[in-house]
Coordinates of C-alpha atoms in Angstrom, one line a residue:
M113 CA 2.7 6.7 -10.4
L114 CA 5.7 6.4 -12.7
D115 CA 7.7 9.5 -13.5
P116 CA 6.2 10.8 -16.8
Q117 CA 9.8 11.8 -17.9
L118 CA 10.7 8.1 -17.9
L119 CA 8.0 7.4 -20.4
R120 CA 9.0 10.4 -22.6
N121 CA 12.7 9.8 -22.5
D122 CA 13.1 6.0 -22.0
L123 CA 9.9 4.3 -23.1
E124 CA 11.6 1.2 -24.4
Q125 CA 13.4 0.5 -21.1
V126 CA 10.1 1.1 -19.2
K127 CA 8.4 -1.3 -21.6
A128 CA 11.0 -4.0 -21.0
T129 CA 11.1 -3.6 -17.3
L130 CA 7.3 -3.8 -16.9
A131 CA 7.2 -6.9 -19.1
L132 CA 9.1 -8.6 -16.3
R133 CA 6.0 -8.1 -14.2
G134 CA 3.8 -9.5 -16.9
F135 CA 2.3 -6.0 -17.6
T136 CA 1.7 -4.7 -21.0
V137 CA 0.1 -1.5 -22.2
D138 CA -0.8 -0.2 -25.6
Y139 CA 2.4 1.7 -26.1
E140 CA 1.3 2.9 -29.6
I141 CA -1.6 4.8 -28.0
L142 CA 0.8 6.1 -25.3
A143 CA 3.3 7.3 -27.9
H144 CA 0.5 8.8 -30.0
L145 CA -0.9 10.7 -26.9
E146 CA 2.5 11.9 -26.0
A147 CA 3.2 13.2 -29.5
A148 CA -0.3 14.9 -29.4
R149 CA 0.5 16.5 -26.0
K150 CA 3.8 17.9 -27.3
Q151 CA 2.3 19.4 -30.4
C152 CA -0.7 20.8 -28.5
Q153 CA 1.6 22.3 -25.9
I154 CA 3.7 24.0 -28.6
E155 CA 0.6 25.4 -30.3
T156 CA -0.8 26.6 -27.0
Q157 CA 2.5 28.4 -26.2
Q158 CA 2.5 30.0 -29.7
L159 CA -1.1 31.2 -29.2
Q160 CA -0.2 32.6 -25.8
N161 CA 2.8 34.4 -27.2
E162 CA 0.7 35.8 -30.1
R163 CA -2.0 37.0 -27.7
N164 CA 0.6 38.7 -25.6
R165 CA 2.0 40.5 -28.6
H166 CA -1.4 41.7 -29.6
S167 CA -2.2 42.8 -26.1
K168 CA 1.1 44.8 -26.1
A169 CA 0.1 46.3 -29.4
I170 CA -3.2 47.4 -28.0
G171 CA -1.4 49.4 -25.3
Q172 CA 0.8 51.0 -27.9
A173 CA -2.1 51.9 -30.2
K174 CA -4.0 53.4 -27.3
S175 CA -1.0 55.6 -26.4
A176 CA -0.8 56.7 -30.1
G177 CA -4.6 57.4 -30.2
E178 CA -5.2 54.8 -32.9
D179 CA -8.3 52.7 -33.4
I180 CA -7.9 49.5 -31.3
T181 CA -11.1 47.8 -32.4
P182 CA -9.4 45.5 -35.0
L183 CA -6.8 44.5 -32.4
L184 CA -9.4 43.8 -29.8
E185 CA -11.2 41.5 -32.2
Q186 CA -8.0 39.7 -33.0
V187 CA -7.2 39.2 -29.3
S188 CA -10.8 37.9 -28.7
Q189 CA -10.3 35.4 -31.5
L190 CA -6.9 34.3 -30.2
G191 CA -8.5 33.9 -26.7
E192 CA -11.1 31.5 -28.1
Q193 CA -8.5 29.5 -30.0
L194 CA -6.3 29.4 -26.9
K195 CA -9.2 28.2 -24.7
A196 CA -9.9 25.4 -27.2
K197 CA -6.2 24.4 -27.3
E198 CA -6.0 24.4 -23.5
D199 CA -9.1 22.3 -23.2
K200 CA -7.7 19.8 -25.7
L201 CA -4.4 19.8 -23.8
L202 CA -6.2 19.0 -20.6
A203 CA -8.1 16.2 -22.2
I204 CA -4.9 14.7 -23.6
Q205 CA -3.2 15.0 -20.3
A206 CA -6.2 13.4 -18.5
H207 CA -6.0 10.4 -20.9
L208 CA -2.3 10.1 -20.3
N209 CA -2.7 10.3 -16.5
D210 CA -5.4 7.6 -16.6
I211 CA -3.0 5.3 -18.4
L212 CA -0.2 6.2 -15.9
M213 CA -2.4 5.6 -12.9
R214 CA -3.0 2.1 -14.1
M215 CA 0.6 1.3 -14.7
P216 CA 2.4 -0.6 -11.8
N217 CA 5.7 0.4 -10.3
L218 CA 9.0 -0.6 -11.8
P219 CA 10.7 -3.5 -9.9
H220 CA 14.0 -2.8 -8.3
E221 CA 17.0 -4.4 -9.9
T222 CA 17.4 -6.8 -7.0
V223 CA 13.9 -8.2 -7.3
P224 CA 14.1 -11.8 -8.6
V225 CA 12.6 -12.4 -12.1
G226 CA 9.6 -14.7 -12.2
T227 CA 6.0 -15.1 -13.2
S228 CA 4.2 -16.3 -10.0
E229 CA 4.7 -17.0 -6.3
G230 CA 6.5 -20.2 -7.2
D231 CA 9.4 -18.1 -8.3
N232 CA 9.7 -16.2 -5.1
V233 CA 13.2 -16.6 -3.4
E234 CA 13.6 -17.6 0.2
I235 CA 16.0 -15.3 2.0
R236 CA 16.2 -16.9 5.5
R237 CA 14.4 -18.9 8.1
W238 CA 14.0 -18.4 11.8
G239 CA 12.9 -21.1 14.3
T240 CA 12.0 -24.7 13.8
P241 CA 8.5 -25.9 13.1
P242 CA 7.2 -27.9 16.1
V243 CA 7.2 -31.7 15.9
F244 CA 4.0 -33.2 17.4
T245 CA 3.5 -36.8 18.6
F246 CA -0.1 -36.5 17.3
T247 CA -1.8 -35.1 14.2
P248 CA -2.0 -31.3 14.8
Q249 CA -5.4 -29.7 14.3
D250 CA -6.1 -26.5 12.5
H251 CA -7.3 -23.4 14.3
V252 CA -10.9 -23.9 13.3
D253 CA -11.2 -27.3 15.0
L254 CA -9.1 -26.1 18.0
G255 CA -11.3 -23.0 18.5
H256 CA -14.5 -24.9 18.1
Q257 CA -13.5 -27.6 20.6
L258 CA -12.7 -24.9 23.2
G259 CA -15.9 -23.1 22.5
L260 CA -13.9 -19.9 21.7
L261 CA -14.2 -19.6 17.9
D262 CA -17.7 -19.7 16.3
L263 CA -17.9 -19.1 12.6
E264 CA -21.6 -20.0 12.5
I265 CA -22.6 -17.1 14.8
A266 CA -20.6 -14.8 12.6
A267 CA -22.3 -16.2 9.5
K268 CA -25.7 -15.7 11.1
I269 CA -24.9 -12.1 12.1
T270 CA -23.3 -11.1 8.7
G271 CA -22.3 -13.9 6.3
A272 CA -19.3 -15.9 5.2
R273 CA -15.7 -14.8 5.8
F274 CA -16.3 -13.3 9.2
S275 CA -15.5 -14.6 12.7
F276 CA -16.8 -14.5 16.2
L277 CA -14.4 -14.9 19.2
R278 CA -15.3 -15.2 22.8
G279 CA -13.7 -15.4 26.2
S280 CA -9.9 -15.9 26.4
L281 CA -9.5 -16.1 22.7
A282 CA -11.1 -12.7 22.2
R283 CA -8.9 -11.4 24.9
L284 CA -5.7 -12.9 23.4
H285 CA -6.7 -11.3 20.1
R286 CA -6.9 -7.9 21.8
V287 CA -3.7 -8.5 23.8
L288 CA -1.8 -9.2 20.5
I289 CA -2.7 -5.7 19.3
Q290 CA -1.4 -4.1 22.5
F291 CA 1.7 -6.2 22.5
M292 CA 2.6 -5.2 18.9
L293 CA 1.9 -1.5 19.5
D294 CA 4.0 -1.5 22.7
L295 CA 6.9 -3.3 20.9
H296 CA 6.9 -0.9 18.0
T297 CA 6.6 2.3 20.0
Q298 CA 8.9 1.4 22.8
A299 CA 11.6 -0.6 21.1
H300 CA 11.5 0.4 17.4
G301 CA 10.8 4.2 17.7
Y302 CA 7.4 4.4 15.9
V303 CA 4.9 7.1 16.8
E304 CA 1.4 5.6 17.3
V305 CA -1.4 7.3 15.4
Y306 CA -5.2 6.8 15.3
V307 CA -6.9 7.4 11.9
P308 CA -10.3 7.3 10.3
Y309 CA -11.5 3.9 9.0
L310 CA -13.4 5.7 6.2
V311 CA -11.4 7.5 3.5
N312 CA -12.1 9.5 0.3
A313 CA -11.1 8.4 -3.2
E314 CA -8.2 10.8 -3.3
S315 CA -6.5 8.9 -0.4
L316 CA -7.0 5.6 -2.2
R317 CA -5.5 7.0 -5.4
G318 CA -2.6 8.3 -3.4
T319 CA -1.5 4.8 -2.3
G320 CA -2.4 3.0 -5.5
Q321 CA -5.7 1.2 -4.6
L322 CA -7.6 3.3 -7.1
P323 CA -8.4 3.0 -9.9
K324 CA -7.0 -0.5 -10.3
F325 CA -8.5 -2.3 -7.2
V326 CA -11.9 -0.8 -7.0
E327 CA -13.6 -4.2 -6.9
D328 CA -11.7 -5.1 -3.7
L329 CA -13.0 -2.2 -1.8
F330 CA -16.2 -1.7 0.2
Y331 CA -17.8 1.6 -1.0
L332 CA -20.5 3.7 0.8
P333 CA -22.1 5.6 -2.1
S334 CA -24.4 7.8 0.0
Q335 CA -21.3 9.3 1.7
D336 CA -18.8 8.8 -1.1
Y337 CA -16.4 7.1 1.3
Y338 CA -14.6 3.8 1.2
L339 CA -13.8 1.5 4.1
I340 CA -10.1 1.1 4.4
P341 CA -8.5 -2.1 3.1
T342 CA -5.4 -1.4 5.3
A343 CA -4.1 1.3 7.6
E344 CA -1.5 2.0 4.9
V345 CA -4.1 4.2 3.1
P346 CA -4.9 6.8 5.9
V347 CA -1.5 6.7 7.5
T348 CA 0.6 7.2 4.3
N349 CA -1.8 10.0 3.3
I350 CA -0.8 12.0 6.4
S351 CA 2.0 13.1 4.1
R352 CA -0.2 14.1 1.1
D353 CA 0.7 17.6 0.0
V354 CA 3.2 17.9 2.9
I355 CA 6.8 19.1 2.6
W356 CA 8.9 17.6 5.4
E357 CA 12.1 19.2 6.6
T358 CA 15.3 17.1 6.7
D359 CA 15.5 17.0 10.4
Q360 CA 12.0 15.5 10.6
L361 CA 13.0 12.4 8.6
P362 CA 12.6 9.5 8.9
V363 CA 9.0 9.6 9.9
K364 CA 7.8 6.4 11.4
F365 CA 4.2 5.7 12.2
V366 CA 2.5 2.6 13.7
C367 CA -1.3 2.2 13.6
H368 CA -3.8 -0.4 14.6
T369 CA -7.0 -0.5 12.5
P370 CA -9.6 -3.0 11.3
C371 CA -9.2 -3.7 7.6
F372 CA -12.1 -4.4 5.1
R373 CA -11.6 -6.3 1.9
S374 CA -14.2 -7.7 -0.5
E375 CA -11.7 -10.4 -1.6
A376 CA -13.2 -10.2 -5.1
G377 CA -10.2 -11.7 -6.7
N378 CA -10.0 -14.6 -4.2
Y379 CA -13.4 -16.2 -4.6
G380 CA -13.2 -19.8 -3.3
K381 CA -9.7 -19.3 -1.8
D382 CA -9.0 -19.9 1.9
T383 CA -12.7 -20.1 2.7
R384 CA -12.1 -22.1 5.9
G385 CA -11.4 -20.2 9.1
M386 CA -9.7 -16.9 9.7
I387 CA -7.0 -16.8 7.0
R388 CA -8.8 -14.7 4.5
Q389 CA -11.6 -12.6 5.8
H390 CA -13.7 -9.5 4.8
Q391 CA -12.9 -7.9 8.2
F392 CA -9.6 -8.3 10.1
E393 CA -7.3 -6.4 12.4
K394 CA -3.8 -5.3 11.5
V395 CA -1.0 -3.3 13.1
E396 CA 0.7 -1.4 10.3
L397 CA 4.2 0.2 10.1
V398 CA 4.7 3.1 7.8
Q399 CA 8.0 5.0 7.1
L400 CA 8.7 8.1 5.1
V401 CA 12.3 8.5 4.3
K402 CA 14.9 10.2 2.0
P403 CA 15.4 8.3 -1.2
D404 CA 19.0 7.4 -0.5
D405 CA 17.8 5.7 2.8
S406 CA 14.8 3.7 1.5
Y407 CA 16.4 0.3 1.0
L408 CA 18.2 0.4 4.4
A409 CA 14.8 1.4 5.8
L410 CA 13.2 -1.6 4.1
E411 CA 15.6 -4.0 5.8
E412 CA 15.0 -2.2 9.1
L413 CA 11.2 -2.3 8.8
T414 CA 11.2 -6.0 7.8
G415 CA 13.3 -6.7 10.9
H416 CA 10.8 -4.9 13.1
A417 CA 8.0 -7.2 11.8
E418 CA 10.3 -10.2 12.3
T419 CA 10.9 -9.2 15.9
V420 CA 7.2 -9.7 16.7
L421 CA 7.4 -13.3 15.5
Q422 CA 10.6 -13.9 17.3
R423 CA 9.2 -12.6 20.6
L424 CA 6.2 -14.9 20.1
E425 CA 8.6 -17.8 19.2
L426 CA 6.8 -18.6 16.0
P427 CA 8.8 -20.2 13.2
Y428 CA 8.8 -18.2 10.0
R429 CA 10.7 -17.6 6.8
V430 CA 11.4 -14.4 4.7
V431 CA 10.9 -14.5 0.9
S432 CA 11.7 -11.9 -1.7
L433 CA 8.7 -11.6 -4.1
C434 CA 9.5 -12.1 -7.7
T435 CA 8.6 -9.6 -10.5
G436 CA 5.4 -11.5 -11.3
D437 CA 4.2 -11.5 -7.7
L438 CA 4.9 -8.0 -6.7
G439 CA 2.1 -5.7 -5.5
F440 CA 0.9 -3.0 -7.9
A441 CA 2.7 -0.1 -6.2
A442 CA 5.8 -1.9 -4.8
A443 CA 9.3 -1.7 -6.1
K444 CA 10.5 -4.5 -3.8
T445 CA 8.7 -6.6 -1.2
Y446 CA 9.7 -9.1 1.5
D447 CA 6.9 -11.4 2.7
L448 CA 7.1 -13.0 6.1
E449 CA 5.5 -16.4 6.1
V450 CA 4.7 -18.1 9.4
W451 CA 4.5 -21.9 9.9
L452 CA 1.0 -23.3 10.3
P453 CA 0.9 -26.9 11.5
G454 CA -2.7 -27.3 10.5
Q455 CA -1.8 -26.7 6.9
Q456 CA 1.7 -28.0 7.1
K457 CA 3.1 -25.0 5.2
Y458 CA 4.3 -21.4 5.6
R459 CA 1.6 -18.7 5.1
E460 CA 2.0 -15.0 4.6
I461 CA 1.6 -13.0 7.8
S462 CA 3.3 -9.7 6.7
S463 CA 4.3 -7.9 3.5
C464 CA 7.0 -5.3 3.8
S465 CA 7.5 -3.1 0.8
N466 CA 9.4 -0.1 -0.6
F467 CA 7.3 1.9 -3.0
E468 CA 10.2 4.4 -3.7
A469 CA 8.5 7.6 -5.1
F470 CA 5.5 5.8 -6.7
Q471 CA 3.0 6.8 -4.0
A472 CA 4.8 10.0 -3.1
R473 CA 4.4 11.2 -6.7
R474 CA 0.6 10.6 -6.6
M475 CA 0.3 12.3 -3.2
K476 CA 2.9 15.1 -3.7
A477 CA 4.6 13.9 -0.5
R478 CA 7.9 15.7 -0.4
W479 CA 10.9 16.7 1.7
R480 CA 13.2 19.8 1.4
D481 CA 16.5 18.7 -0.1
P482 CA 19.2 20.7 1.7
N483 CA 21.5 20.5 -1.3
T484 CA 19.0 22.3 -3.6
N485 CA 16.7 23.9 -0.9
K486 CA 13.9 22.7 -3.2
P487 CA 11.1 20.1 -2.5
A488 CA 11.8 16.6 -3.8
L489 CA 9.8 13.4 -3.6
L490 CA 10.0 11.2 -0.6
H491 CA 10.2 7.4 -0.6
T492 CA 7.4 5.6 1.2
L493 CA 7.5 2.1 2.9
N494 CA 5.1 0.0 4.9
G495 CA 4.6 -3.4 6.3
S496 CA 2.3 -5.4 8.6
G497 CA 3.6 -5.6 12.1
L498 CA 1.6 -8.0 12.1
A499 CA -1.7 -9.2 10.7
V500 CA -3.4 -9.9 14.0
G501 CA -5.8 -12.6 13.0
R502 CA -3.2 -14.7 11.3
T503 CA -0.9 -14.2 14.3
L504 CA -3.7 -15.6 16.5
V505 CA -4.1 -18.5 14.1
A506 CA -0.3 -19.2 14.2
I507 CA -0.3 -19.2 18.0
M508 CA -3.3 -21.6 18.2
E509 CA -1.8 -24.1 15.8
N510 CA 1.9 -23.9 17.0
Y511 CA 1.1 -23.9 20.7
Q512 CA -1.5 -26.7 20.8
D513 CA -1.2 -30.0 22.8
E514 CA -2.7 -33.4 22.3
S515 CA -5.7 -32.6 24.5
G516 CA -6.6 -29.5 22.4
R517 CA -5.3 -27.0 25.0
I518 CA -3.4 -24.0 23.6
A519 CA -0.5 -22.5 25.5
I520 CA -0.1 -18.8 25.6
P521 CA 3.4 -17.5 24.5
Q522 CA 5.5 -16.3 27.4
A523 CA 5.7 -12.8 26.0
L524 CA 1.9 -12.4 26.3
Q525 CA 1.3 -14.0 29.6
S526 CA 1.7 -10.8 31.6
Y527 CA -0.9 -9.2 29.3
M528 CA -3.2 -12.1 30.2
N529 CA -2.8 -11.6 33.9
G530 CA -0.5 -14.6 34.1
Q531 CA -2.9 -17.0 32.3
T532 CA -0.8 -19.8 30.7
H533 CA -3.4 -21.6 28.5
L534 CA -6.5 -21.0 26.5
T535 CA -9.3 -23.1 28.1

């Protein structure tokens, strides 16, 4: 959530900055509500002061032995007026908060200006896409020929956008998770956590999925829980209503979970194979840091995700998302895009974002600033380290040979008991 003080003191600048994201709001209503809030707050304060004066007068009249009945009636009337004003103030504030909860984060000054993914800026590349002497197949055909990927069984069990893996492919999928967790805990200093896969609405509001993205969520009305769209939600909410001490920062968590998304906004997009599914696995990196450290932390976190691709020797590129392609809560995002020979293009495999205080303000996630000895808002960051299904797809397509066999990356062979190929 944006700082309400920004809207009160610098509304025009906020308006101009959000316009870079293609976001508009009825600023006349916002200004009207803010003016009404101010006036109502003043009137509420005046009534409180008046009631206090009358209450004091009652005490004095009692001491003097005077009749306090008229004063009691006045205090009662003031109490009713005050209750009405307080209710009105709460209603105005609720309306303002609803508007604020639907406003995206302000992009950082280093974010490239643009309207769509075509305006994203490539930062760097690593590795060289493989050159084949044959026409490379995509992961669906490769998996089908090997008898290891069966989308028809998944469709029979559930429906579209699910997958069924068997044998060595299912094992490689599991091995990827273990490899990523080992790397991030042993080499990058993250603490592994295990979290619920069902969360309440407050957790989703805290990270920004609600109220804006309700259609993308799977909801269980009988329990009033939501299936998590990403581990970002439960892991970041560990810090909700928490004040961290300086010596505890930075906090670095890594977590593997399944993720569940309705893909309501992507109807008809990436319907083939495992690229965009309703259920998929992800290893998530989350950092909670002091505000002054958050952009260095973003570079570090992005590097940690890149290391996974480098260890697996998968060619990729890093792009900085433009203002029009930023996620709702992000102030700045780097996407890692891995090369997929079956599509002959780079596809997203990780998004690494700095949310600054946007999520922390919603969650009241704070740290104790030693300069003031008072609580201040943290900055939160997260990124995929990596999306497991897409990593599996990238291995299948980049490590294929003409016969349809798939080599197992050297870094994973020890996890596979020395197995060198999927067969």
